[in-house]
Amino acid sequence: MSEAVTALGAEDLSLTAGAQAKFTELMQQVDDHVAGVRVFASPGGCSGVSFGMNFTDQINAEEDGVLQCEGFQVIVDQGTLQYLKGVEIDFVDRGDGNASFVFNNLPSMGGGGGCGGCSSSQSQGGGCS
């Protein structure tokens, strides 16, 4: 009894052109068996949640949603998706080797915020390296 993977749309999660270009570049540097980039939430950070990303070769049809992009996939489990609904991922290169992925438009998760980490990127954007 196999289930289809849930397709994510722009209302769920979006990427800027800069983020798409960087992900495409990074995907060209990894093994062919890599299925995509997994975005995940972890306890911690000023708002109680911080985000990370890694390459993965696993997609769980029962738990994961997939944002199909040209040349790569962004994979998000349903638990993380609740925190990322409507978020835009950007890639910002500030020069001097200071470049990072930034999560814009994060919904308010109560209290906290403002520490400059990826969990507090309301308007300017905090970074995740």
Coordinates of C-alpha atoms in Angstrom, one line a residue:
M1 CA 0.0 0.0 0.0
S2 CA 2.2 2.9 -1.2
E3 CA 1.1 6.5 -0.9
A4 CA 2.1 9.3 -3.1
V5 CA 4.4 12.1 -1.8
T6 CA 2.5 15.3 -1.0
A7 CA 3.4 18.0 -3.5
L8 CA 4.1 21.4 -1.9
G9 CA 3.2 24.7 -3.6
A10 CA 4.3 28.3 -3.2
E11 CA 1.7 28.9 -0.5
D12 CA 3.5 26.3 1.6
L13 CA 7.1 27.3 0.9
S14 CA 8.9 29.3 -1.7
L15 CA 12.5 30.0 -2.8
T16 CA 14.0 33.1 -4.3
A17 CA 15.9 32.9 -7.5
G18 CA 19.1 33.3 -5.5
A19 CA 18.2 30.3 -3.3
Q20 CA 17.2 28.2 -6.3
A21 CA 20.5 29.0 -8.0
K22 CA 22.6 28.1 -4.9
F23 CA 20.6 24.9 -4.3
T24 CA 21.2 23.9 -8.0
E25 CA 24.9 24.6 -7.6
L26 CA 25.1 22.6 -4.4
M27 CA 23.2 19.6 -5.9
Q28 CA 25.7 19.4 -8.8
Q29 CA 28.4 18.8 -6.2
V30 CA 26.8 15.8 -4.4
D31 CA 26.2 12.2 -5.3
D32 CA 23.5 11.2 -7.7
H33 CA 21.7 9.2 -5.0
V34 CA 20.8 12.4 -3.1
A35 CA 17.0 13.0 -3.4
G36 CA 17.1 16.6 -2.4
V37 CA 17.5 19.1 0.4
R38 CA 15.7 18.4 3.6
V39 CA 14.6 21.4 5.7
F40 CA 13.9 20.6 9.4
A41 CA 12.9 22.3 12.6
S42 CA 14.7 21.7 15.9
P43 CA 13.9 22.9 19.4
G44 CA 15.9 25.9 20.4
G45 CA 16.5 29.4 19.1
C46 CA 14.9 32.6 20.4
S47 CA 11.4 31.6 19.4
G48 CA 11.7 28.1 20.5
V49 CA 12.4 26.7 17.0
S50 CA 15.4 26.9 14.8
F51 CA 15.8 25.5 11.3
G52 CA 18.4 23.6 9.4
M53 CA 19.0 22.0 6.1
N54 CA 20.9 19.0 4.8
F55 CA 21.1 16.7 1.8
T56 CA 19.0 13.5 2.0
D57 CA 18.5 10.4 0.0
Q58 CA 15.3 9.6 1.9
I59 CA 11.7 10.7 1.2
N60 CA 9.0 9.3 3.4
A61 CA 5.8 9.3 1.5
E62 CA 3.7 9.2 4.7
E63 CA 5.4 12.1 6.4
D64 CA 7.1 14.3 3.8
G65 CA 6.0 17.1 1.5
V66 CA 8.1 17.9 -1.6
L67 CA 8.6 21.2 -3.3
Q68 CA 9.7 20.3 -6.9
C69 CA 12.2 22.8 -8.3
E70 CA 14.3 22.7 -11.5
G71 CA 17.2 20.3 -10.8
F72 CA 16.4 19.6 -7.1
Q73 CA 13.7 18.9 -4.5
V74 CA 13.1 20.6 -1.2
I75 CA 11.8 18.0 1.3
V76 CA 9.9 19.0 4.5
D77 CA 8.3 16.7 7.0
Q78 CA 4.7 17.6 8.2
G79 CA 5.9 18.6 11.7
T80 CA 8.4 21.1 10.2
L81 CA 5.9 22.4 7.6
Q82 CA 3.6 23.7 10.3
Y83 CA 6.4 26.2 11.2
L84 CA 7.3 27.0 7.6
K85 CA 3.9 27.7 6.0
G86 CA 4.3 30.7 3.8
V87 CA 8.0 31.1 4.4
E88 CA 10.4 32.1 1.6
I89 CA 14.0 30.8 1.6
D90 CA 16.6 33.2 0.2
F91 CA 20.3 33.0 -0.2
V92 CA 22.2 36.1 0.7
D93 CA 25.9 36.7 0.0
R94 CA 27.2 39.6 2.0
G95 CA 30.7 39.2 0.7
D96 CA 33.9 38.4 2.5
G97 CA 32.8 34.7 2.8
N98 CA 29.7 35.7 4.7
A99 CA 26.8 34.0 2.9
S100 CA 23.9 32.1 4.2
F101 CA 20.4 30.8 3.6
V102 CA 17.8 33.1 5.1
F103 CA 14.2 32.2 6.1
N104 CA 11.9 35.2 5.4
N105 CA 8.3 35.8 6.6
L106 CA 8.5 33.3 9.5
P107 CA 5.2 33.3 11.3
S108 CA 5.3 34.6 14.9
M109 CA 5.8 31.7 17.2
G110 CA 5.1 33.7 20.3
G111 CA 7.4 35.6 22.6
G112 CA 11.1 35.8 21.8
G113 CA 12.4 36.6 18.4
G114 CA 15.0 39.2 17.5
C115 CA 18.2 37.3 18.2
G116 CA 19.3 37.3 14.6
G117 CA 19.1 33.5 14.1
C118 CA 17.2 31.8 11.4
S119 CA 14.2 31.4 13.7
S120 CA 13.8 35.2 14.0
S121 CA 14.0 36.4 10.4
Q122 CA 10.7 38.3 10.3
S123 CA 11.7 41.2 8.0
Q124 CA 15.4 41.5 7.5
G125 CA 16.1 37.8 7.7
G126 CA 18.2 35.8 10.0
G127 CA 20.7 33.4 8.6
C128 CA 21.3 29.7 8.7
S129 CA 24.7 28.7 7.6

